[in-house]
Amino acid sequence: MNRMSRFNAVSLTLGFAFLYIPMIILIIYSFNESRLVTVWGGFSTKWYGELFQNEAFLNAAWVTIKVAVMSSTIATVLGTMAAYVLVRGGRFMGRTLFSGMIYAPLVMPEVITGLSLLLLFIGIGLDRGVMTIVLAHTTFSMCYVSVVVSSRLVTFDKSLEEAALDLGCSPAESFRLVTLPIIAPAVISGWLLAFTLSLDDLVIASFTSGPSATTLPIRIFSAVRLGVTPEINALSTIMISIVTVGVITASLVTKRQMARQKAEERAAERG
Amino acid sequence: MTVSEFEPWNDPEAKPLIHFQNVTKRFGDFTAIDDLTIDIYEKEFYALLGPSGCGKTTLMRMLAGFETPTEGTIQLAGQDIVGVPPNKRATNMMFQSYALFPHLSIWENIAFGLRREGMAKDKINDRVEEMLRLTRMEKFARRKPHQVSGGQRQRVALARSLAKAPKLLLLDEPLGALDKKLRQDTQFELMDIQEKTGTTFVIVTHDQEEAMTVASRVAVMDHGQIKQVATPAHIYEAPNSVYVADFIGEVNIIDGTASPNGEDTYAVKWCDNHAPLNAASPLPFSEGQKCHLAIRPEKVSISADKPEGAANMVQGKVHDIAYLGNISTYYVELPTGAIIKAQTANTRRIARRSFTWEDTVWLSWTATAGVLLAE
Ligand SMILES: Nc1ncnc2c1ncn2[C@@H]1O[C@H](COP(=O)(O)OP(=O)(O)OP(=O)(O)O)[C@@H](O)[C@H]1O
Ligand SMILES: [Mg+2]
């Protein structure tokens, strides 16, 4: 590989510094002995200990994880189905309209999505709680899943499904036995994407959550308004590490699988 | 050979297994299959031949159920099958692109259709082993498709389509990637399978030698139309058009005008300074009708001396020689500038060849050697 020019090295350093210095400072201060966030009082892990005593945070964390798992799972199922129909359904009435509409929530300001969902829930008299957050998160993360999955389906060799039909599969069996195993990496990355989106959503959750259920981002946000405590730093550090580990493993796994399957498929066509 | 007695297409009583009635298939405004009517009989080995893009795969896909005809009907054993989904048809297709499942091993690929059928486990085992043996893929059973070579993948695709022993097998260029030896072996295996199981085969091939070897009948296609359907021998000896004659094997075409000079014989005027050629034809030609005389190179004799009493003879110069091992093709240039190919078996060592480049030679052939064609 070429050695980097000085200009590139400087740009890279600046860019990464810009991105990561705030986080690094946060992580460092989470190990601060002092209660004052901006004064270094020596190394300590006591805030982590205190964090795990804090009932409110633990509850919020549990709600967040429940919501993320449920909403990303539902979104993956619905998003995959939508992608399949839009890519494979052939030409049907309003197909272009539908495929355009599936992207709309991606560009819609979150405030508007949140507000309209809130109005809907009030309109149909649904009590706000875990359920409404799950529904709301499913709504917006589903489009991300369907975008990821449909980009995979576009390159999927249709004759594989035909071969499955030819060998006696019903269309549903052909999807389950052939299509799904092959597009699995895309479906998994869709799920991970939906999961992370749900995990860090503040805006939509604050519209659709109720007194019975609060997610972690909301809890942090309201706590911070009363002043940043080292506990929050500790919590954020934990979240950063979870997300980092998650993202790195997910990208490694999917990257490797995608590469392998691409190679297999290319080879399975005449090679 | 008993094959010569198998001629259901000449039997007015015989019911075809497959019947295409005026089938047209359009993609947008492109016509891929153009008003096609054909019959394929049970236990036939029906070979489709034609240039790339002429509609062979499309025809197969309509039989397998992946395309529906724009117009016309397709019948299988007397039943209209348009609208019957692929998984409900007693046909299997080997795809031109193989379409092997990349996430399954070769063993599982072959077993796929059998498992769908709900066959018992040990029976599946036996059948898959048999198919692996047949295609000589035993050693690779546990590999994934991307871990074997192109020719091996082709064999897996063939094995997978054969495994279910369907009534009708559609093979889209099944042997193209195999070396000659393996191809011949597999051809004989296919013929063997067919004899044992009575399966009807429709096979697409670009290799006319293969079509000649395996086919009960050969269909020559062009632009979505069938130009001629006949037994291999008939299509070679009596093509019905210049297109077919040219497509199957090598041929010399001499253009001219016909004039009857006896019962079923014609004088073909082809050049002002030369005597007309003599040709026999069962088809009638009128005086002065444009015609094409098609003669296979191996039916043209080449000699240094003027042959005695030949029905047709012309003199020319050896322009080029193609040495093919067992035979040689001489490209002889006539005074008119036309090139006539003549083929002879190399019964002597090459050094003893009687003529070489630029030699003046005589070409001759009998009146029945050529076929007189109207178009
Ligand atoms: N789905 C489709 N949409 C539009 N045109 C198509 C489609 N499928 C096939 N065609 C066209 O129909 C014609 C016939 O295609 P087909 O695949 O049957 O050719 P083929 O005879 O099998 O050729 P080859 O020997 O190259 O495989 C081609 O010109 C092709 O471009
Ligand atoms: Mg083809």
XYZ file of C-alpha atoms and ligand atoms in Angstrom:
678
model
C 0.000 0.000 0.000
C 1.106 3.546 -0.665
C 2.396 5.601 2.213
C 0.016 8.312 3.155
C 0.895 11.847 2.175
C 1.273 14.375 4.984
C -1.898 16.158 3.907
C -3.945 12.985 4.103
C -2.487 12.107 7.477
C -3.403 15.497 8.873
C -6.933 15.368 7.465
C -7.455 11.935 8.872
C -6.220 12.904 12.317
C -8.342 16.034 12.383
C -11.445 14.200 11.246
C -11.111 11.453 13.784
C -10.204 13.883 16.541
C -13.326 15.847 15.782
C -15.422 12.710 15.964
C -13.934 10.993 18.933
C -12.441 13.550 21.339
C -15.825 14.272 22.974
C -16.389 10.592 23.544
C -12.911 10.033 24.864
C -13.335 12.872 27.324
C -16.633 11.375 28.421
C -15.070 7.983 28.960
C -12.185 9.468 30.933
C -14.491 11.442 33.184
C -16.619 8.393 33.870
C -13.698 7.154 35.923
C -13.459 10.410 37.847
C -13.450 10.209 41.646
C -14.889 13.692 42.064
C -18.592 14.461 41.895
C -17.819 17.582 39.917
C -17.836 16.552 36.316
C -15.218 19.003 35.157
C -12.675 18.553 37.924
C -10.418 15.525 37.913
C -10.264 13.977 41.360
C -8.401 10.741 40.696
C -9.288 7.356 39.231
C -12.304 5.444 40.523
C -15.011 3.074 39.358
C -17.458 4.057 42.045
C -19.925 5.684 39.646
C -20.364 2.384 37.886
C -21.265 0.836 41.210
C -23.753 3.543 41.922
C -25.233 3.272 38.505
C -26.150 -0.336 39.127
C -28.002 0.714 42.297
C -30.082 3.213 40.393
C -33.487 1.609 39.939
C -34.779 4.217 37.489
C -31.876 3.775 35.071
C -32.016 0.016 35.257
C -35.733 0.036 34.511
C -35.252 2.359 31.588
C -32.446 0.175 30.249
C -34.671 -2.888 30.442
C -37.488 -1.118 28.608
C -35.085 0.084 25.940
C -33.771 -3.395 25.291
C -37.246 -4.917 25.206
C -38.418 -2.263 22.779
C -35.349 -2.626 20.576
C -35.588 -6.412 20.341
C -39.310 -6.438 19.639
C -39.437 -3.554 17.220
C -36.388 -4.654 15.244
C -37.727 -8.182 14.952
C -41.136 -7.067 13.728
C -39.526 -4.519 11.442
C -37.260 -7.184 9.967
C -40.166 -9.475 9.167
C -42.292 -6.724 7.654
C -39.394 -5.008 5.904
C -38.187 -8.240 4.321
C -41.673 -9.038 3.107
C -42.088 -5.561 1.666
C -38.711 -5.739 -0.050
C -39.522 -9.127 -1.521
C -42.806 -8.007 -2.961
C -41.383 -4.782 -4.343
C -38.422 -6.486 -6.001
C -40.105 -9.720 -7.067
C -43.791 -8.967 -7.237
C -43.625 -8.189 -10.907
C -45.604 -5.274 -12.153
C -48.704 -4.477 -10.186
C -50.832 -1.412 -9.835
C -49.064 1.348 -7.969
C -45.767 -0.463 -7.627
C -43.680 2.632 -8.296
C -45.778 4.577 -5.836
C -45.257 1.923 -3.178
C -41.527 1.669 -3.653
C -41.288 5.452 -3.485
C -43.420 5.550 -0.391
C -41.273 3.051 1.429
C -38.409 5.540 1.365
C -40.478 8.461 2.603
C -40.065 7.765 6.328
C -36.291 7.831 5.821
C -36.364 11.501 4.941
C -39.315 12.523 7.076
C -38.273 14.705 10.052
C -38.525 12.567 13.179
C -40.587 15.202 14.926
C -43.273 14.816 12.326
C -43.227 11.027 12.448
C -43.408 11.163 16.218
C -46.165 13.710 16.279
C -48.308 11.898 13.752
C -47.913 8.631 15.639
C -48.845 10.382 18.851
C -51.999 11.736 17.236
C -52.810 8.297 15.896
C -52.393 6.626 19.286
C -54.504 9.251 20.991
C -57.059 8.990 18.207
C -57.535 5.266 18.573
C -57.289 5.483 22.338
C -54.154 3.421 22.780
C -52.475 3.893 26.168
C -48.909 4.950 25.720
C -46.358 2.487 27.016
C -43.951 -0.155 25.773
C -46.381 -1.208 23.099
C -46.719 2.194 21.492
C -42.951 2.699 21.428
C -42.533 -0.690 19.795
C -45.098 0.206 17.155
C -43.504 3.572 16.516
C -40.005 2.131 16.216
C -41.216 -0.625 13.938
C -42.763 1.968 11.691
C -39.615 3.887 10.986
C -37.014 1.113 11.170
C -38.958 -1.111 8.803
C -38.016 1.108 5.853
C -34.336 0.793 6.676
C -34.659 -2.982 6.729
C -36.496 -3.053 3.447
C -33.890 -0.835 1.802
C -31.055 -3.094 2.955
C -32.854 -6.299 1.989
C -34.078 -5.098 -1.381
C -30.590 -4.026 -2.415
C -29.553 -7.613 -1.791
C -32.552 -9.069 -3.591
C -31.851 -7.038 -6.700
C -28.614 -8.943 -7.246
C -30.171 -12.282 -6.323
C -30.209 -14.769 -9.206
C -33.858 -15.431 -9.870
C -33.194 -18.748 -11.535
C -32.346 -20.194 -8.117
C -35.936 -19.718 -7.071
C -37.102 -21.121 -10.375
C -34.932 -24.168 -9.856
C -36.524 -24.646 -6.443
C -40.008 -24.440 -7.958
C -38.957 -26.802 -10.696
C -37.836 -29.338 -8.107
C -41.226 -29.280 -6.446
C -41.185 -26.418 -3.941
C -44.213 -24.260 -3.454
C -43.391 -20.544 -3.682
C -43.408 -20.340 0.131
C -41.031 -23.287 0.443
C -38.754 -21.865 -2.177
C -38.559 -18.651 -0.164
C -37.856 -20.483 3.071
C -35.401 -23.041 1.715
C -33.563 -21.059 -0.920
C -34.135 -17.321 -0.838
C -34.010 -16.732 2.901
C -30.814 -18.675 3.616
C -29.081 -16.816 0.810
C -30.215 -13.329 1.763
C -29.779 -14.039 5.479
C -26.742 -11.747 5.897
C -28.722 -8.811 4.548
C -31.656 -9.654 6.786
C -29.352 -9.841 9.794
C -27.743 -6.516 9.046
C -31.226 -5.072 8.588
C -32.118 -6.361 12.019
C -28.977 -4.899 13.573
C -29.632 -1.589 11.936
C -33.199 -1.518 13.227
C -31.942 -2.541 16.670
C -29.427 0.289 16.930
C -31.881 2.806 15.536
C -34.365 1.836 18.202
C -31.700 1.832 20.899
C -30.683 5.449 20.442
C -33.937 7.022 19.359
C -34.937 9.942 21.542
C -37.360 12.026 19.521
C -39.927 9.476 18.458
C -39.759 7.675 21.780
C -40.456 10.865 23.691
C -43.629 11.375 21.665
C -44.868 7.838 22.041
C -43.717 6.830 25.523
C -45.950 7.195 28.528
C -45.503 7.451 32.283
C -45.452 3.653 32.533
C -42.444 3.213 30.276
C -39.428 5.380 29.700
C -36.485 4.467 27.520
C -32.882 5.056 28.433
C -32.257 7.947 26.038
C -35.259 9.775 27.488
C -34.111 9.089 31.041
C -30.596 10.345 30.287
C -31.873 13.404 28.533
C -34.103 14.401 31.416
C -31.390 13.650 33.970
C -28.914 15.803 32.092
C -31.272 18.739 32.182
C -30.848 18.731 35.942
C -27.072 18.671 35.519
C -24.585 16.112 34.289
C -23.607 13.603 36.924
C -20.673 11.214 36.683
C -23.223 8.411 36.763
C -24.428 9.483 33.361
C -20.887 9.415 32.095
C -20.542 5.858 33.333
C -23.808 4.861 31.702
C -22.812 6.470 28.432
C -19.476 4.722 28.513
C -21.226 1.381 28.897
C -23.518 2.185 26.005
C -20.624 3.283 23.835
C -18.808 0.033 24.470
C -21.884 -2.095 23.796
C -22.573 -0.292 20.557
C -18.916 -0.422 19.515
C -18.633 -4.134 20.131
C -21.975 -4.749 18.456
C -21.204 -2.724 15.381
C -17.753 -4.194 14.927
C -18.894 -7.803 15.253
C -21.918 -7.233 13.071
C -19.901 -5.631 10.315
C -17.231 -8.307 10.506
C -19.749 -11.119 10.406
C -21.887 -9.730 7.632
C -18.898 -8.641 5.603
C -17.386 -12.070 5.704
C -20.659 -13.804 4.976
C -21.559 -11.471 2.154
C -18.170 -11.928 0.552
C -18.423 -15.674 0.821
C -21.911 -15.858 -0.564
C -21.121 -13.503 -3.401
C -18.220 -15.739 -4.336
C -20.383 -18.826 -4.105
C -23.040 -17.335 -6.256
C -20.722 -16.002 -8.850
C -19.142 -19.389 -9.035
C -22.465 -21.144 -9.180
C -23.276 -19.208 -12.272
C -21.097 -20.343 -15.098
C -17.600 -19.821 -13.999
C -30.086 -50.308 -34.398
C -33.661 -50.396 -33.261
C -33.813 -46.635 -33.234
C -34.747 -46.521 -36.891
C -38.048 -48.221 -36.101
C -38.989 -45.635 -33.524
C -40.874 -43.119 -35.639
C -44.073 -42.109 -33.868
C -44.152 -38.862 -35.845
C -44.915 -40.897 -38.959
C -47.737 -42.710 -37.224
C -51.019 -40.838 -37.634
C -52.451 -42.752 -34.648
C -49.716 -41.690 -32.230
C -50.617 -39.019 -29.688
C -47.868 -36.525 -28.984
C -46.711 -36.047 -25.405
C -46.203 -32.361 -25.998
C -48.178 -30.326 -28.431
C -47.485 -26.670 -29.149
C -50.328 -25.080 -31.057
C -49.577 -21.721 -32.676
C -47.555 -20.601 -29.691
C -46.282 -17.041 -29.727
C -44.263 -15.471 -26.931
C -43.572 -11.770 -26.879
C -41.446 -9.810 -24.450
C -42.776 -6.292 -24.852
C -42.809 -5.849 -28.604
C -40.003 -8.356 -29.187
C -41.237 -11.689 -30.498
C -39.124 -14.489 -29.024
C -41.300 -17.388 -30.222
C -43.221 -16.837 -33.417
C -46.366 -18.858 -34.126
C -44.787 -22.197 -33.381
C -46.554 -25.521 -33.817
C -44.663 -28.681 -32.889
C -45.298 -32.177 -31.595
C -42.925 -34.073 -29.352
C -43.649 -37.738 -28.771
C -43.111 -39.871 -25.733
C -39.606 -41.339 -25.416
C -38.233 -38.945 -27.950
C -34.879 -37.321 -27.714
C -35.748 -33.981 -29.215
C -32.810 -31.712 -29.947
C -33.216 -27.977 -30.402
C -30.575 -26.364 -32.526
C -30.277 -22.760 -33.490
C -28.165 -19.640 -33.204
C -27.882 -17.736 -29.956
C -31.016 -15.785 -29.105
C -33.331 -17.735 -31.399
C -35.668 -18.708 -28.574
C -34.514 -22.158 -27.450
C -34.416 -21.336 -23.759
C -37.714 -19.495 -24.004
C -39.347 -22.566 -25.500
C -37.964 -24.703 -22.670
C -39.092 -22.238 -20.059
C -42.630 -22.389 -21.390
C -42.526 -26.164 -21.055
C -41.198 -25.931 -17.502
C -43.838 -23.363 -16.593
C -41.716 -20.249 -16.071
C -43.180 -18.366 -18.996
C -46.709 -18.340 -20.271
C -47.302 -18.077 -24.006
C -48.681 -14.768 -25.221
C -50.831 -16.690 -27.678
C -51.534 -20.316 -28.391
C -51.768 -23.430 -26.255
C -49.341 -26.012 -24.933
C -50.587 -29.494 -24.157
C -48.861 -32.181 -22.148
C -50.397 -35.602 -22.669
C -53.527 -34.005 -24.052
C -53.974 -31.596 -21.134
C -53.608 -27.874 -21.482
C -50.753 -26.963 -19.152
C -50.715 -23.205 -19.575
C -51.330 -21.926 -16.060
C -50.100 -25.039 -14.256
C -47.319 -23.812 -11.920
C -43.814 -25.309 -12.330
C -43.968 -27.267 -9.081
C -47.082 -29.077 -10.255
C -45.539 -30.259 -13.528
C -43.937 -33.622 -14.034
C -41.004 -31.972 -15.742
C -37.542 -31.066 -14.589
C -35.248 -28.588 -16.176
C -31.541 -28.246 -16.197
C -30.796 -24.537 -16.366
C -28.364 -23.048 -18.805
C -26.911 -21.107 -15.856
C -27.007 -24.310 -13.701
C -28.811 -22.463 -10.866
C -27.157 -24.591 -8.185
C -28.077 -23.606 -4.642
C -24.927 -21.924 -3.311
C -25.760 -22.546 0.342
C -26.164 -26.305 -0.060
C -23.553 -28.968 -0.655
C -23.528 -30.894 -3.896
C -25.108 -33.832 -2.140
C -27.905 -31.650 -0.801
C -28.377 -30.002 -4.170
C -29.033 -33.378 -5.772
C -31.243 -34.504 -2.894
C -33.275 -31.290 -2.923
C -36.021 -32.430 -5.277
C -36.209 -35.893 -3.725
C -36.718 -34.409 -0.267
C -39.545 -32.239 -1.568
C -41.130 -35.379 -2.864
C -41.112 -36.822 0.633
C -39.028 -39.820 -0.357
C -37.739 -42.073 2.421
C -34.283 -41.243 3.759
C -32.462 -44.391 2.685
C -34.023 -44.209 -0.756
C -32.806 -40.647 -1.107
C -29.342 -41.810 -0.101
C -29.339 -44.517 -2.732
C -30.641 -42.255 -5.433
C -28.176 -39.463 -4.719
C -25.288 -41.935 -4.648
C -26.459 -43.306 -7.972
C -26.584 -39.832 -9.504
C -23.159 -38.981 -8.101
C -21.754 -42.147 -9.589
C -23.379 -41.475 -12.919
C -21.879 -38.013 -13.163
C -18.630 -39.106 -11.492
C -18.966 -36.617 -8.694
C -18.747 -39.050 -5.733
C -15.592 -37.444 -4.442
C -17.096 -33.976 -4.330
C -20.403 -34.733 -2.635
C -19.628 -32.692 0.488
C -18.349 -29.633 -1.335
C -20.281 -26.482 -2.021
C -20.918 -25.552 -5.663
C -18.295 -22.799 -5.598
C -15.653 -25.312 -4.600
C -15.808 -27.331 -7.803
C -14.906 -26.549 -11.415
C -17.246 -25.285 -14.113
C -17.611 -28.650 -15.810
C -18.233 -30.301 -12.463
C -20.951 -27.799 -11.687
C -22.557 -28.656 -14.976
C -22.554 -32.313 -14.010
C -24.149 -31.497 -10.654
C -26.882 -29.539 -12.418
C -27.457 -32.498 -14.704
C -27.529 -34.912 -11.778
C -29.991 -32.734 -9.905
C -32.416 -32.623 -12.822
C -32.092 -36.349 -13.473
C -32.557 -37.351 -9.845
C -36.341 -37.168 -9.804
C -36.608 -39.267 -12.959
C -39.313 -37.022 -14.420
C -41.472 -37.892 -17.407
C -40.084 -34.966 -19.313
C -36.560 -33.685 -18.952
C -35.524 -30.328 -20.309
C -31.791 -29.955 -20.698
C -30.512 -26.537 -21.676
C -27.020 -27.115 -23.024
C -26.281 -29.894 -20.573
C -22.821 -30.850 -21.739
C -21.276 -27.684 -23.136
C -18.575 -27.325 -20.493
C -17.374 -30.925 -20.589
C -14.343 -32.212 -22.437
C -14.988 -34.326 -25.470
C -14.396 -37.671 -23.847
C -16.624 -36.984 -20.864
C -19.225 -35.473 -23.124
C -19.431 -38.579 -25.257
C -19.647 -40.781 -22.190
C -22.401 -38.634 -20.759
C -24.268 -38.662 -24.059
C -24.321 -42.404 -23.989
C -25.374 -42.359 -20.346
C -28.265 -40.105 -21.262
C -29.315 -42.396 -24.072
C -29.022 -45.299 -21.695
C -31.163 -43.604 -19.068
C -33.691 -42.848 -21.697
C -33.828 -46.428 -22.872
C -34.258 -47.658 -19.304
C -36.747 -45.122 -18.004
C -38.534 -44.039 -21.157
C -38.069 -40.405 -20.243
C -38.724 -37.876 -22.950
C -35.808 -35.512 -23.448
C -35.813 -32.060 -24.933
C -32.248 -30.917 -25.219
C -30.699 -27.673 -26.379
C -27.273 -27.948 -27.855
C -24.850 -25.895 -29.858
C -22.935 -28.979 -30.819
C -24.444 -30.504 -33.925
C -22.404 -33.623 -33.581
C -24.094 -34.111 -30.221
C -27.504 -33.519 -31.752
C -26.679 -36.069 -34.438
C -25.536 -38.626 -31.877
C -28.337 -38.494 -29.363
C -31.391 -37.071 -31.069
C -34.360 -38.966 -32.415
C -35.277 -35.747 -34.164
C -33.564 -32.429 -34.600
C -35.418 -29.130 -34.747
C -33.572 -26.233 -36.324
C -34.770 -22.877 -35.080
C -34.255 -19.337 -36.285
C -35.779 -16.156 -34.950
C -38.392 -17.947 -32.897
C -39.504 -20.185 -35.741
C -38.878 -23.823 -36.486
C -37.195 -24.150 -39.863
C -37.214 -27.921 -40.068
C -37.842 -30.907 -37.836
C -36.516 -34.254 -38.985
C -34.320 -37.158 -38.031
C -30.629 -36.323 -37.907
C -29.936 -38.258 -41.096
C -32.799 -36.671 -42.950
C -31.926 -33.175 -41.857
C -28.353 -33.728 -42.968
C -29.120 -35.386 -46.272
C -32.283 -33.504 -47.182
C -32.356 -30.070 -45.623
C -35.344 -28.039 -46.720
C -33.622 -24.696 -46.981
C -30.224 -23.123 -47.420
C -30.461 -21.957 -43.806
C -30.802 -25.487 -42.454
C -28.200 -26.907 -44.822
C -25.776 -24.238 -43.756
C -26.551 -24.607 -40.064
C -26.073 -28.361 -39.904
C -22.630 -29.312 -41.062
C -20.613 -27.813 -43.846
C -22.064 -27.249 -47.253
C -21.299 -25.742 -50.652
C -24.085 -23.608 -52.039
C -24.171 -22.912 -55.762
C -26.813 -20.431 -56.906
C -28.389 -20.810 -60.327
C -31.553 -21.270 -62.314
C -33.226 -24.612 -62.905
C -34.580 -26.092 -66.089
C -36.158 -29.557 -66.161
C -34.312 -32.015 -68.389
C -35.854 -35.325 -67.451
C -37.950 -37.007 -64.827
C -37.066 -35.314 -61.538
C -33.804 -34.113 -62.960
C -32.790 -30.593 -63.689
C -30.023 -28.718 -65.389
C -28.774 -25.939 -63.162
C -27.355 -23.005 -65.048
C -24.907 -21.339 -62.692
C -22.353 -19.573 -64.880
C -22.368 -18.333 -68.444
C -19.078 -19.945 -69.523
C -19.736 -23.329 -68.006
C -21.946 -26.250 -68.799
C -24.978 -26.501 -66.510
C -24.802 -28.852 -63.541
C -27.024 -31.896 -63.277
C -29.067 -32.431 -60.187
C -31.932 -34.675 -59.185
C -34.708 -33.357 -57.006
C -38.033 -34.782 -55.878
C -39.315 -31.241 -55.508
C -40.606 -29.658 -58.697
C -38.893 -26.613 -60.155
C -40.230 -24.650 -63.088
C -38.199 -23.549 -66.080
C -35.967 -20.663 -65.114
C -36.787 -20.807 -61.415
C -34.066 -19.553 -59.080
C -32.526 -22.369 -57.085
C -29.608 -23.252 -54.833
C -27.645 -26.428 -55.179
C -26.361 -27.624 -51.802
C -23.602 -30.212 -51.776
C -21.802 -31.563 -48.720
C -18.009 -31.323 -49.054
C -17.517 -35.043 -48.455
C -19.648 -35.788 -51.505
C -17.333 -33.827 -53.762
C -14.443 -35.861 -55.157
C -11.176 -34.223 -55.930
C -8.724 -35.531 -58.512
C -5.734 -34.364 -60.502
C -6.931 -35.907 -63.750
C -10.191 -35.267 -65.476
C -12.658 -37.853 -64.133
C -14.406 -40.088 -66.620
C -18.165 -39.909 -66.997
C -18.984 -37.858 -63.924
C -22.382 -36.149 -63.958
C -20.849 -32.897 -62.789
C -17.322 -31.697 -63.001
C -15.559 -28.390 -62.650
C -11.942 -27.385 -62.734
C -10.284 -25.142 -60.175
C -7.168 -24.280 -58.231
C -6.394 -25.376 -54.685
C -6.751 -22.219 -52.634
C -6.296 -23.603 -49.174
C -6.033 -26.897 -47.331
C -7.336 -27.510 -43.851
C -5.733 -30.551 -42.307
C -7.967 -31.971 -39.581
C -6.114 -35.175 -38.827
C -8.479 -37.818 -40.067
C -9.754 -35.732 -42.943
C -8.593 -32.794 -45.037
C -10.753 -30.078 -46.488
C -9.605 -28.585 -49.788
C -10.818 -25.104 -50.637
C -10.859 -25.023 -54.405
C -11.248 -21.745 -56.238
C -13.229 -21.933 -59.467
C -12.495 -19.583 -62.378
C -15.639 -17.666 -61.372
C -14.040 -16.868 -58.043
C -16.390 -19.114 -56.090
C -14.834 -21.438 -53.519
C -15.945 -25.061 -53.338
C -15.009 -27.237 -50.372
C -14.107 -30.858 -50.944
C -13.340 -33.285 -48.176
C -11.330 -36.463 -48.357
C -10.289 -38.993 -45.788
C -6.568 -38.975 -45.086
C -5.823 -42.573 -45.811
C -2.211 -41.750 -46.625
C 0.498 -40.011 -44.687
C 0.476 -36.264 -45.160
C 3.737 -36.196 -47.112
C 2.212 -38.368 -49.789
C -0.667 -36.062 -50.504
C -1.299 -35.863 -54.221
C -1.985 -32.127 -54.451
C -0.906 -29.012 -52.759
C -1.535 -25.284 -52.892
C -2.078 -23.728 -56.339
C -2.419 -27.128 -58.035
C -5.070 -27.361 -60.719
C -7.613 -30.009 -59.788
C -10.916 -31.456 -60.932
C -13.949 -31.577 -58.703
C -16.778 -33.964 -59.487
C -19.982 -35.260 -57.970
C -22.988 -37.302 -58.954
C -26.396 -35.953 -59.884
C -27.906 -37.182 -56.603
C -25.096 -35.892 -54.384
C -26.569 -32.445 -54.026
C -29.933 -31.142 -52.884
C -31.781 -28.596 -54.956
C -33.335 -25.939 -52.743
C -35.787 -23.201 -53.582
C -34.876 -20.942 -50.661
N -37.378 -11.961 -19.993
C -37.068 -11.490 -21.207
N -37.349 -10.221 -21.540
C -37.059 -9.744 -22.767
N -36.476 -10.452 -23.740
C -36.160 -11.724 -23.475
C -36.435 -12.316 -22.199
N -36.011 -13.597 -22.220
C -35.490 -13.792 -23.452
N -35.581 -12.680 -24.206
C -35.162 -12.527 -25.601
O -35.722 -13.571 -26.342
C -34.795 -14.070 -27.286
C -34.654 -15.558 -27.124
O -34.005 -15.816 -25.917
P -33.561 -17.267 -25.496
O -32.998 -17.167 -24.125
O -34.700 -18.173 -25.678
O -32.412 -17.575 -26.536
P -31.601 -18.925 -26.763
O -32.012 -19.484 -28.047
O -31.720 -19.780 -25.550
O -30.117 -18.381 -26.891
P -28.742 -18.997 -26.338
O -28.339 -20.048 -27.278
O -27.816 -17.821 -26.379
O -28.999 -19.481 -24.948
C -33.498 -13.319 -27.069
O -33.370 -12.355 -28.091
C -33.677 -12.673 -25.739
O -33.028 -11.433 -25.707
Mg -30.464 -20.340 -24.056
